[in-house]
mmCIF file of N, CA and C in Angstrom:
data_model
loop_
_atom_site.group_PDB
_atom_site.id
_atom_site.type_symbol
_atom_site.label_atom_id
_atom_site.label_comp_id
_atom_site.label_asym_id
_atom_site.label_seq_id
_atom_site.Cartn_x
_atom_site.Cartn_y
_atom_site.Cartn_z
ATOM 1 N N MET A 18 69.344 -104.612 53.175
ATOM 2 C CA MET A 18 68.868 -103.057 53.486
ATOM 3 C C MET A 18 68.321 -102.821 51.732
ATOM 4 N N LYS A 19 69.366 -103.082 51.091
ATOM 5 C CA LYS A 19 69.328 -102.310 49.751
ATOM 6 C C LYS A 19 67.763 -103.440 49.243
ATOM 7 N N THR A 20 67.220 -104.646 49.172
ATOM 8 C CA THR A 20 66.260 -105.355 48.583
ATOM 9 C C THR A 20 64.510 -104.411 49.778
ATOM 10 N N LEU A 21 64.862 -104.001 50.725
ATOM 11 C CA LEU A 21 63.999 -103.430 51.653
ATOM 12 C C LEU A 21 63.942 -102.199 50.724
ATOM 13 N N ASP A 22 64.803 -101.578 50.646
ATOM 14 C CA ASP A 22 64.626 -99.772 50.225
ATOM 15 C C ASP A 22 64.178 -100.041 48.682
ATOM 16 N N HIS A 23 64.104 -101.123 47.980
ATOM 17 C CA HIS A 23 63.825 -101.246 46.617
ATOM 18 C C HIS A 23 62.430 -101.615 46.813
ATOM 19 N N TYR A 24 62.047 -102.544 47.680
ATOM 20 C CA TYR A 24 60.740 -102.648 47.966
ATOM 21 C C TYR A 24 59.757 -101.830 48.447
ATOM 22 N N ILE A 25 60.182 -100.792 49.080
ATOM 23 C CA ILE A 25 59.043 -99.745 49.492
ATOM 24 C C ILE A 25 59.231 -98.707 48.508
ATOM 25 N N THR A 26 60.517 -98.778 47.871
ATOM 26 C CA THR A 26 60.213 -97.821 46.818
ATOM 27 C C THR A 26 58.894 -98.170 45.845
ATOM 28 N N LEU A 27 58.981 -99.734 45.250
ATOM 29 C CA LEU A 27 58.156 -100.297 44.324
ATOM 30 C C LEU A 27 56.865 -99.909 45.016
ATOM 31 N N LEU A 28 56.931 -100.742 46.118
ATOM 32 C CA LEU A 28 55.095 -100.424 46.674
ATOM 33 C C LEU A 28 54.715 -99.024 46.653
ATOM 34 N N GLU A 29 55.329 -97.903 46.961
ATOM 35 C CA GLU A 29 54.957 -96.329 47.016
ATOM 36 C C GLU A 29 54.772 -96.019 45.309
ATOM 37 N N SER A 30 55.447 -96.908 44.410
ATOM 38 C CA SER A 30 55.180 -96.206 43.192
ATOM 39 C C SER A 30 54.260 -97.273 42.282
ATOM 40 N N LEU A 31 53.578 -98.121 43.048
ATOM 41 C CA LEU A 31 53.258 -100.114 42.453
ATOM 42 C C LEU A 31 52.200 -99.305 41.577
ATOM 43 N N SER A 32 52.081 -99.698 40.334
ATOM 44 C CA SER A 32 50.701 -99.592 39.547
ATOM 45 C C SER A 32 50.850 -100.893 38.600
ATOM 46 N N PRO A 33 49.873 -100.862 37.705
ATOM 47 C CA PRO A 33 49.836 -102.187 36.880
ATOM 48 C C PRO A 33 51.241 -102.139 35.868
ATOM 49 N N ALA A 34 51.815 -101.204 35.350
ATOM 50 C CA ALA A 34 52.537 -101.238 34.629
ATOM 51 C C ALA A 34 54.218 -101.927 34.945
ATOM 52 N N ASN A 35 54.577 -101.394 36.432
ATOM 53 C CA ASN A 35 55.570 -101.747 37.060
ATOM 54 C C ASN A 35 55.513 -103.028 38.079
ATOM 55 N N LEU A 36 54.269 -104.078 38.061
ATOM 56 C CA LEU A 36 54.297 -105.144 38.760
ATOM 57 C C LEU A 36 55.120 -106.261 38.652
ATOM 58 N N GLY A 37 55.540 -106.099 37.362
ATOM 59 C CA GLY A 37 56.710 -107.227 36.914
ATOM 60 C C GLY A 37 58.198 -107.070 37.592
ATOM 61 N N GLN A 38 58.542 -105.946 37.944
ATOM 62 C CA GLN A 38 59.493 -105.879 38.894
ATOM 63 C C GLN A 38 59.615 -106.501 40.268
ATOM 64 N N LEU A 39 58.563 -107.207 40.579
ATOM 65 C CA LEU A 39 58.084 -107.704 41.873
ATOM 66 C C LEU A 39 58.840 -109.103 41.663
ATOM 67 N N TYR A 40 59.244 -109.764 40.355
ATOM 68 C CA TYR A 40 59.701 -111.096 40.008
ATOM 69 C C TYR A 40 61.325 -111.048 40.595
ATOM 70 N N GLU A 41 62.040 -109.421 40.979
ATOM 71 C CA GLU A 41 63.359 -109.875 40.977
ATOM 72 C C GLU A 41 63.587 -109.764 42.691
ATOM 73 N N LEU A 42 62.265 -109.225 43.112
ATOM 74 C CA LEU A 42 62.519 -108.596 44.679
ATOM 75 C C LEU A 42 61.371 -109.824 45.549
ATOM 76 N N VAL A 43 60.673 -110.634 45.046
ATOM 77 C CA VAL A 43 60.285 -111.447 45.835
ATOM 78 C C VAL A 43 60.599 -113.407 45.400
ATOM 79 N N CYS A 44 60.381 -114.005 46.600
ATOM 80 C CA CYS A 44 60.836 -115.549 46.117
ATOM 81 C C CYS A 44 59.975 -116.149 45.387
ATOM 82 N N GLU A 45 59.869 -116.860 44.463
ATOM 83 C CA GLU A 45 58.898 -117.686 43.873
ATOM 84 C C GLU A 45 58.226 -118.176 44.406
ATOM 85 N N ASP A 46 58.294 -118.720 45.585
ATOM 86 C CA ASP A 46 57.430 -119.447 46.800
ATOM 87 C C ASP A 46 56.937 -118.069 47.906
ATOM 88 N N VAL A 47 56.889 -117.196 47.478
ATOM 89 C CA VAL A 47 56.639 -116.048 48.300
ATOM 90 C C VAL A 47 55.316 -116.112 48.761
ATOM 91 N N ARG A 48 55.273 -115.937 50.433
ATOM 92 C CA ARG A 48 53.715 -116.385 51.095
ATOM 93 C C ARG A 48 53.273 -114.643 51.124
ATOM 94 N N PHE A 49 52.135 -114.404 50.650
ATOM 95 C CA PHE A 49 51.330 -113.158 51.036
ATOM 96 C C PHE A 49 49.968 -113.347 51.711
ATOM 97 N N SER A 50 49.845 -112.484 52.953
ATOM 98 C CA SER A 50 48.489 -112.621 53.769
ATOM 99 C C SER A 50 48.388 -111.442 54.178
ATOM 100 N N ASP A 51 46.860 -111.085 54.090
ATOM 101 C CA ASP A 51 46.192 -109.649 54.840
ATOM 102 C C ASP A 51 44.738 -110.381 55.522
ATOM 103 N N PRO A 52 44.036 -109.485 55.968
ATOM 104 C CA PRO A 52 42.703 -109.957 56.349
ATOM 105 C C PRO A 52 41.967 -110.599 55.500
ATOM 106 N N PHE A 53 41.928 -110.089 54.479
ATOM 107 C CA PHE A 53 40.699 -110.841 53.329
ATOM 108 C C PHE A 53 41.589 -112.227 52.600
ATOM 109 N N ASN A 54 43.050 -112.305 52.425
ATOM 110 C CA ASN A 54 43.751 -113.030 51.336
ATOM 111 C C ASN A 54 44.578 -113.452 52.113
ATOM 112 N N GLN A 55 45.087 -114.803 51.636
ATOM 113 C CA GLN A 55 46.370 -115.763 51.880
ATOM 114 C C GLN A 55 46.481 -116.320 50.570
ATOM 115 N N VAL A 56 47.799 -116.193 49.765
ATOM 116 C CA VAL A 56 48.068 -116.808 48.521
ATOM 117 C C VAL A 56 49.989 -117.364 49.013
ATOM 118 N N THR A 57 49.863 -118.081 48.084
ATOM 119 C CA THR A 57 51.532 -118.780 48.039
ATOM 120 C C THR A 57 51.917 -118.456 46.351
ATOM 121 N N GLY A 58 53.448 -118.124 46.092
ATOM 122 C CA GLY A 58 53.961 -117.933 45.163
ATOM 123 C C GLY A 58 54.133 -116.808 44.362
ATOM 124 N N VAL A 59 54.810 -116.651 43.680
ATOM 125 C CA VAL A 59 54.729 -115.277 42.942
ATOM 126 C C VAL A 59 53.630 -114.744 42.054
ATOM 127 N N GLU A 60 53.210 -115.886 41.205
ATOM 128 C CA GLU A 60 51.947 -115.789 40.294
ATOM 129 C C GLU A 60 50.930 -115.326 40.791
ATOM 130 N N GLY A 61 50.495 -115.924 42.261
ATOM 131 C CA GLY A 61 49.188 -115.389 42.899
ATOM 132 C C GLY A 61 49.382 -114.131 43.912
ATOM 133 N N TYR A 62 50.921 -113.911 43.942
ATOM 134 C CA TYR A 62 50.788 -112.676 44.667
ATOM 135 C C TYR A 62 50.368 -111.692 43.621
ATOM 136 N N LEU A 63 50.931 -111.518 42.610
ATOM 137 C CA LEU A 63 50.926 -110.648 41.309
ATOM 138 C C LEU A 63 49.275 -110.667 41.009
ATOM 139 N N GLU A 64 48.605 -111.781 41.128
ATOM 140 C CA GLU A 64 47.421 -112.083 40.314
ATOM 141 C C GLU A 64 46.465 -111.118 41.353
ATOM 142 N N LEU A 65 46.677 -111.081 42.771
ATOM 143 C CA LEU A 65 45.729 -110.429 43.914
ATOM 144 C C LEU A 65 46.130 -109.052 43.394
ATOM 145 N N LEU A 66 47.485 -108.351 43.257
ATOM 146 C CA LEU A 66 47.703 -107.092 42.744
ATOM 147 C C LEU A 66 47.031 -106.428 42.048
ATOM 148 N N ARG A 67 46.885 -107.416 40.726
ATOM 149 C CA ARG A 67 46.146 -107.209 39.422
ATOM 150 C C ARG A 67 44.795 -107.065 39.676
ATOM 151 N N ASP A 68 44.248 -107.757 40.727
ATOM 152 C CA ASP A 68 42.942 -107.528 40.695
ATOM 153 C C ASP A 68 42.448 -106.475 41.644
ATOM 154 N N MET A 69 43.259 -106.236 42.778
ATOM 155 C CA MET A 69 43.485 -104.755 43.214
ATOM 156 C C MET A 69 43.571 -103.486 42.289
ATOM 157 N N PHE A 70 44.492 -103.416 41.379
ATOM 158 C CA PHE A 70 44.011 -102.369 40.380
ATOM 159 C C PHE A 70 42.908 -102.480 39.581
ATOM 160 N N GLN A 71 42.306 -103.522 39.223
ATOM 161 C CA GLN A 71 40.789 -103.723 38.710
ATOM 162 C C GLN A 71 39.739 -103.185 39.280
ATOM 163 N N ARG A 72 39.559 -103.520 40.475
ATOM 164 C CA ARG A 72 38.414 -102.964 41.695
ATOM 165 C C ARG A 72 38.943 -101.844 42.146
ATOM 166 N N LEU A 73 39.998 -100.908 42.233
ATOM 167 C CA LEU A 73 40.002 -100.193 42.856
ATOM 168 C C LEU A 73 40.834 -98.762 41.950
ATOM 169 N N ASP A 74 40.426 -97.508 42.014
ATOM 170 C CA ASP A 74 40.945 -96.379 41.777
ATOM 171 C C ASP A 74 42.212 -95.755 42.301
ATOM 172 N N GLU A 75 43.023 -94.809 41.759
ATOM 173 C CA GLU A 75 43.792 -93.979 42.444
ATOM 174 C C GLU A 75 44.987 -94.933 43.547
ATOM 175 N N VAL A 76 44.796 -96.084 43.505
ATOM 176 C CA VAL A 76 45.930 -97.067 44.718
ATOM 177 C C VAL A 76 46.933 -96.273 44.767
ATOM 178 N N ARG A 77 47.314 -96.008 46.250
ATOM 179 C CA ARG A 77 48.679 -95.719 46.786
ATOM 180 C C ARG A 77 48.909 -96.031 48.189
ATOM 181 N N PHE A 78 50.486 -96.815 48.190
ATOM 182 C CA PHE A 78 50.795 -97.093 49.631
ATOM 183 C C PHE A 78 51.837 -95.925 50.066
ATOM 184 N N THR A 79 51.702 -95.209 51.156
ATOM 185 C CA THR A 79 52.777 -94.431 51.441
ATOM 186 C C THR A 79 53.458 -94.894 52.837
ATOM 187 N N VAL A 80 54.574 -95.277 52.735
ATOM 188 C CA VAL A 80 55.247 -95.889 54.042
ATOM 189 C C VAL A 80 56.066 -95.079 54.694
ATOM 190 N N HIS A 81 55.356 -94.939 55.797
ATOM 191 C CA HIS A 81 55.941 -93.733 57.188
ATOM 192 C C HIS A 81 57.209 -93.938 57.799
ATOM 193 N N ASP A 82 57.822 -95.403 58.048
ATOM 194 C CA ASP A 82 58.523 -95.881 58.693
ATOM 195 C C ASP A 82 58.690 -97.264 58.540
ATOM 196 N N CYS A 83 59.958 -98.103 58.555
ATOM 197 C CA CYS A 83 60.376 -99.159 58.972
ATOM 198 C C CYS A 83 61.518 -99.469 59.362
ATOM 199 N N VAL A 84 61.384 -100.606 60.151
ATOM 200 C CA VAL A 84 62.289 -101.123 61.155
ATOM 201 C C VAL A 84 62.845 -102.615 60.522
ATOM 202 N N GLN A 85 64.112 -102.680 60.645
ATOM 203 C CA GLN A 85 64.893 -104.053 60.156
ATOM 204 C C GLN A 85 65.807 -104.442 61.281
ATOM 205 N N LYS A 86 65.629 -105.764 61.408
ATOM 206 C CA LYS A 86 66.093 -106.152 62.484
ATOM 207 C C LYS A 86 66.934 -107.855 61.681
ATOM 208 N N GLY A 87 68.018 -107.875 61.515
ATOM 209 C CA GLY A 87 68.342 -109.392 60.756
ATOM 210 C C GLY A 87 67.042 -109.410 59.614
ATOM 211 N N PRO A 88 66.678 -110.797 59.322
ATOM 212 C CA PRO A 88 65.717 -111.291 58.128
ATOM 213 C C PRO A 88 64.393 -110.970 58.370
ATOM 214 N N ILE A 89 64.114 -109.691 59.096
ATOM 215 C CA ILE A 89 62.527 -109.648 59.407
ATOM 216 C C ILE A 89 62.605 -107.816 59.417
ATOM 217 N N ALA A 90 61.926 -107.297 58.687
ATOM 218 C CA ALA A 90 61.528 -106.041 58.630
ATOM 219 C C ALA A 90 59.849 -105.548 58.899
ATOM 220 N N TYR A 91 59.703 -104.535 59.563
ATOM 221 C CA TYR A 91 58.337 -104.012 59.910
ATOM 222 C C TYR A 91 57.739 -102.645 59.038
ATOM 223 N N LEU A 92 56.871 -102.261 58.246
ATOM 224 C CA LEU A 92 56.841 -101.175 57.409
ATOM 225 C C LEU A 92 55.307 -100.568 58.326
ATOM 226 N N TYR A 93 55.245 -99.583 58.377
ATOM 227 C CA TYR A 93 53.917 -98.593 59.037
ATOM 228 C C TYR A 93 53.514 -97.788 57.387
ATOM 229 N N TRP A 94 52.381 -97.916 57.147
ATOM 230 C CA TRP A 94 52.415 -97.559 56.058
ATOM 231 C C TRP A 94 50.727 -97.135 55.873
ATOM 232 N N THR A 95 50.474 -96.114 54.699
ATOM 233 C CA THR A 95 48.872 -95.700 54.751
ATOM 234 C C THR A 95 48.398 -96.099 53.504
ATOM 235 N N PHE A 96 47.394 -96.768 53.478
ATOM 236 C CA PHE A 96 46.756 -97.028 51.920
ATOM 237 C C PHE A 96 45.678 -96.254 51.795
ATOM 238 N N THR A 97 45.491 -95.447 50.239
ATOM 239 C CA THR A 97 44.397 -94.681 49.819
ATOM 240 C C THR A 97 44.150 -95.372 48.627
ATOM 241 N N ALA A 98 42.581 -95.241 48.103
ATOM 242 C CA ALA A 98 42.274 -95.621 47.244
ATOM 243 C C ALA A 98 40.490 -95.238 46.954
ATOM 244 N N SER A 99 40.063 -95.359 45.961
ATOM 245 C CA SER A 99 38.661 -95.424 45.748
ATOM 246 C C SER A 99 37.779 -96.481 44.843
ATOM 247 N N SER A 100 36.812 -96.433 45.307
ATOM 248 C CA SER A 100 36.262 -97.275 44.334
ATOM 249 C C SER A 100 34.829 -97.015 44.473
ATOM 250 N N LYS A 101 33.628 -97.578 43.306
ATOM 251 C CA LYS A 101 32.348 -97.100 43.108
ATOM 252 C C LYS A 101 31.789 -97.532 44.547
ATOM 253 N N THR A 102 32.098 -98.649 44.902
ATOM 254 C CA THR A 102 31.150 -99.049 45.938
ATOM 255 C C THR A 102 31.607 -98.832 47.062
ATOM 256 N N THR A 103 32.855 -98.797 47.327
ATOM 257 C CA THR A 103 33.220 -98.088 48.740
ATOM 258 C C THR A 103 33.522 -96.226 49.184
ATOM 259 N N GLY A 104 33.920 -95.779 47.804
ATOM 260 C CA GLY A 104 33.838 -94.317 47.728
ATOM 261 C C GLY A 104 35.693 -94.460 48.539
ATOM 262 N N ARG A 105 35.933 -93.513 48.931
ATOM 263 C CA ARG A 105 37.278 -93.300 49.362
ATOM 264 C C ARG A 105 37.715 -94.158 50.320
ATOM 265 N N LEU A 106 38.795 -94.805 50.112
ATOM 266 C CA LEU A 106 39.299 -95.385 51.381
ATOM 267 C C LEU A 106 40.273 -94.982 51.665
ATOM 268 N N ASN A 107 40.924 -95.127 53.178
ATOM 269 C CA ASN A 107 42.296 -94.574 54.002
ATOM 270 C C ASN A 107 42.329 -94.863 55.059
ATOM 271 N N PHE A 108 43.445 -96.027 55.133
ATOM 272 C CA PHE A 108 43.614 -96.277 56.577
ATOM 273 C C PHE A 108 45.095 -96.743 56.426
ATOM 274 N N GLN A 109 45.442 -96.965 58.011
ATOM 275 C CA GLN A 109 47.090 -97.361 58.120
ATOM 276 C C GLN A 109 46.839 -99.053 58.239
ATOM 277 N N GLY A 110 48.201 -99.150 58.101
ATOM 278 C CA GLY A 110 48.543 -100.774 58.525
ATOM 279 C C GLY A 110 49.672 -100.632 58.538
ATOM 280 N N THR A 111 50.396 -102.108 58.991
ATOM 281 C CA THR A 111 51.838 -102.861 59.181
ATOM 282 C C THR A 111 52.164 -103.796 58.516
ATOM 283 N N SER A 112 53.020 -104.029 57.793
ATOM 284 C CA SER A 112 53.873 -105.113 56.879
ATOM 285 C C SER A 112 54.768 -105.982 57.728
ATOM 286 N N ARG A 113 54.908 -107.212 57.784
ATOM 287 C CA ARG A 113 55.789 -107.995 58.320
ATOM 288 C C ARG A 113 56.285 -108.454 57.445
ATOM 289 N N LEU A 114 57.711 -108.406 56.864
ATOM 290 C CA LEU A 114 58.326 -108.814 55.968
ATOM 291 C C LEU A 114 59.328 -110.020 56.388
ATOM 292 N N LEU A 115 59.637 -111.003 56.031
ATOM 293 C CA LEU A 115 60.441 -112.004 56.109
ATOM 294 C C LEU A 115 61.278 -112.289 54.782
ATOM 295 N N PHE A 116 62.442 -112.160 55.147
ATOM 296 C CA PHE A 116 63.368 -112.157 53.865
ATOM 297 C C PHE A 116 64.622 -113.230 54.065
ATOM 298 N N ALA A 117 64.583 -114.105 52.560
ATOM 299 C CA ALA A 117 65.144 -115.377 52.626
ATOM 300 C C ALA A 117 66.657 -114.940 52.655
ATOM 301 N N GLU A 118 67.535 -115.870 52.668
ATOM 302 C CA GLU A 118 68.951 -116.125 52.609
ATOM 303 C C GLU A 118 69.850 -115.136 51.651
ATOM 304 N N ASP A 119 68.758 -115.408 50.241
ATOM 305 C CA ASP A 119 69.110 -114.316 49.335
ATOM 306 C C ASP A 119 68.872 -112.666 48.842
ATOM 307 N N GLY A 120 68.508 -112.284 49.887
ATOM 308 C CA GLY A 120 67.714 -111.084 50.081
ATOM 309 C C GLY A 120 66.406 -110.920 49.656
ATOM 310 N N ARG A 121 65.855 -111.865 49.063
ATOM 311 C CA ARG A 121 64.671 -111.769 48.575
ATOM 312 C C ARG A 121 63.308 -111.792 49.641
ATOM 313 N N VAL A 122 62.138 -111.429 49.484
ATOM 314 C CA VAL A 122 61.130 -111.393 50.395
ATOM 315 C C VAL A 122 60.449 -112.702 50.270
ATOM 316 N N ALA A 123 60.713 -113.384 51.138
ATOM 317 C CA ALA A 123 59.982 -114.809 51.417
ATOM 318 C C ALA A 123 58.265 -114.764 51.781
ATOM 319 N N SER A 124 58.305 -113.978 52.774
ATOM 320 C CA SER A 124 56.468 -113.476 53.247
ATOM 321 C C SER A 124 56.462 -112.196 53.441
ATOM 322 N N HIS A 125 54.954 -111.712 53.102
ATOM 323 C CA HIS A 125 54.638 -110.407 53.488
ATOM 324 C C HIS A 125 53.429 -110.728 53.966
ATOM 325 N N GLN A 126 53.537 -110.350 55.083
ATOM 326 C CA GLN A 126 52.331 -110.314 56.030
ATOM 327 C C GLN A 126 51.830 -108.745 56.048
ATOM 328 N N ASP A 127 50.319 -108.783 55.675
ATOM 329 C CA ASP A 127 49.445 -107.204 56.150
ATOM 330 C C ASP A 127 48.987 -107.283 57.350
ATOM 331 N N PHE A 128 49.140 -106.504 58.249
ATOM 332 C CA PHE A 128 47.836 -106.228 59.346
ATOM 333 C C PHE A 128 47.199 -104.874 59.407
ATOM 334 N N TRP A 129 46.034 -104.796 59.172
ATOM 335 C CA TRP A 129 45.322 -103.729 59.194
ATOM 336 C C TRP A 129 43.995 -103.962 59.722
ATOM 337 N N ASP A 130 43.125 -103.052 60.109
ATOM 338 C CA ASP A 130 41.635 -103.119 60.563
ATOM 339 C C ASP A 130 40.429 -103.384 59.296
ATOM 340 N N SER A 131 40.070 -104.411 59.154
ATOM 341 C CA SER A 131 39.396 -104.721 57.912
ATOM 342 C C SER A 131 38.034 -103.625 58.114
ATOM 343 N N ALA A 132 37.675 -103.035 59.665
ATOM 344 C CA ALA A 132 36.605 -102.268 59.306
ATOM 345 C C ALA A 132 36.385 -101.293 59.074
ATOM 346 N N ALA A 133 37.905 -100.696 58.665
ATOM 347 C CA ALA A 133 37.936 -99.524 57.615
ATOM 348 C C ALA A 133 37.166 -99.843 56.381
ATOM 349 N N ILE A 134 37.195 -100.906 55.486
ATOM 350 C CA ILE A 134 36.372 -101.147 54.752
ATOM 351 C C ILE A 134 34.837 -101.040 55.002
ATOM 352 N N TYR A 135 34.544 -102.504 55.490
ATOM 353 C CA TYR A 135 33.433 -102.267 56.101
ATOM 354 C C TYR A 135 32.567 -101.649 56.342
ATOM 355 N N GLN A 136 33.042 -100.198 57.312
ATOM 356 C CA GLN A 136 32.296 -99.213 57.155
ATOM 357 C C GLN A 136 31.993 -98.403 56.174
ATOM 358 N N GLN A 137 32.861 -98.589 55.039
ATOM 359 C CA GLN A 137 32.320 -98.197 54.002
ATOM 360 C C GLN A 137 31.018 -98.443 52.940
ATOM 361 N N LEU A 138 30.786 -99.764 53.368
ATOM 362 C CA LEU A 138 29.752 -100.095 52.701
ATOM 363 C C LEU A 138 28.088 -99.756 53.501
ATOM 364 N N PRO A 139 27.588 -99.639 52.738
ATOM 365 C CA PRO A 139 26.167 -99.147 52.628
ATOM 366 C C PRO A 139 25.860 -99.761 54.175
ATOM 367 N N ILE A 140 24.588 -100.636 54.228
ATOM 368 C CA ILE A 140 24.166 -101.298 55.416
ATOM 369 C C ILE A 140 25.112 -101.763 56.382
ATOM 370 N N ILE A 141 25.795 -102.367 55.889
ATOM 371 C CA ILE A 141 27.038 -102.988 56.817
ATOM 372 C C ILE A 141 27.760 -101.976 57.805
ATOM 373 N N GLY A 142 28.150 -101.235 56.882
ATOM 374 C CA GLY A 142 28.848 -99.704 57.307
ATOM 375 C C GLY A 142 27.834 -99.132 58.663
ATOM 376 N N ILE A 143 26.546 -98.679 58.400
ATOM 377 C CA ILE A 143 25.746 -98.601 59.664
ATOM 378 C C ILE A 143 25.996 -99.532 61.038
ATOM 379 N N LEU A 144 25.955 -100.790 60.568
ATOM 380 C CA LEU A 144 26.193 -101.603 61.855
ATOM 381 C C LEU A 144 27.404 -101.459 62.402
ATOM 382 N N ILE A 145 28.542 -101.827 61.775
ATOM 383 C CA ILE A 145 29.910 -101.596 62.247
ATOM 384 C C ILE A 145 30.147 -100.567 63.002
ATOM 385 N N ARG A 146 29.471 -98.895 62.666
ATOM 386 C CA ARG A 146 29.790 -97.765 63.184
ATOM 387 C C ARG A 146 28.881 -97.721 64.314
ATOM 388 N N TRP A 147 27.547 -98.293 64.588
ATOM 389 C CA TRP A 147 27.098 -98.496 65.637
ATOM 390 C C TRP A 147 27.933 -99.529 66.707
ATOM 391 N N LEU A 148 28.030 -100.576 66.434
ATOM 392 C CA LEU A 148 29.052 -101.335 67.275
ATOM 393 C C LEU A 148 30.191 -100.838 67.943
ATOM 394 N N GLN A 149 30.754 -100.108 66.848
ATOM 395 C CA GLN A 149 32.036 -99.300 67.631
ATOM 396 C C GLN A 149 31.890 -98.534 68.329
ATOM 397 N N ARG A 150 30.490 -97.551 68.122
ATOM 398 C CA ARG A 150 30.361 -96.915 69.082
ATOM 399 C C ARG A 150 29.589 -97.356 70.708
ATOM 400 N N ARG A 151 29.031 -98.620 70.626
ATOM 401 C CA ARG A 151 28.427 -99.276 71.545
ATOM 402 C C ARG A 151 29.927 -99.871 72.481
ATOM 403 N N ALA A 152 30.950 -100.106 72.057
ATOM 404 C CA ALA A 152 31.870 -100.806 72.319
ATOM 405 C C ALA A 152 33.152 -99.586 72.772
ATOM 406 N N ALA A 153 32.896 -98.649 72.559
ATOM 407 C CA ALA A 153 34.043 -97.489 72.906
ATOM 408 C C ALA A 153 33.776 -97.297 74.504
ATOM 409 N N HIS A 154 35.085 -96.764 74.733
ATOM 410 C CA HIS A 154 35.008 -96.344 76.021
ATOM 411 C C HIS A 154 34.472 -95.086 76.036
ATOM 412 N N HIS A 155 33.409 -94.740 77.344
ATOM 413 C CA HIS A 155 32.684 -93.296 77.651
ATOM 414 C C HIS A 155 33.146 -92.856 78.871
ATOM 415 N N GLY A 156 34.094 -92.719 78.923
ATOM 416 C CA GLY A 156 34.872 -92.324 80.423
ATOM 417 C C GLY A 156 34.781 -90.734 80.551
#
């Protein structure tokens, strides 16, 4: 649980200045995936995070809950950020973490609704919101 606590603390304070701390918390061949990305290796993971900080402002993860059973942990979080393209972003997601025998993170899978981003885009957002209204239950 020590690595999990440290990992959560780092996620909640993540910035370009402290990304290097991930070297001690994740395996060299860590696998990361989310609805838009799939990378293997600590360098790929860090490059993905650096890119996120270059594209977005005011990036913040807030972890609300976590559960760990054996080598697997689940985090429930909120992501907030802003950009000139999308404006303010704010959505919830879940991460599935798999820990290696040495306690480091071997796999980090993020699950969240990518429509949260698409809705913010000018033309696509109108279509996504229309589709959501059409698909919603009207009882």
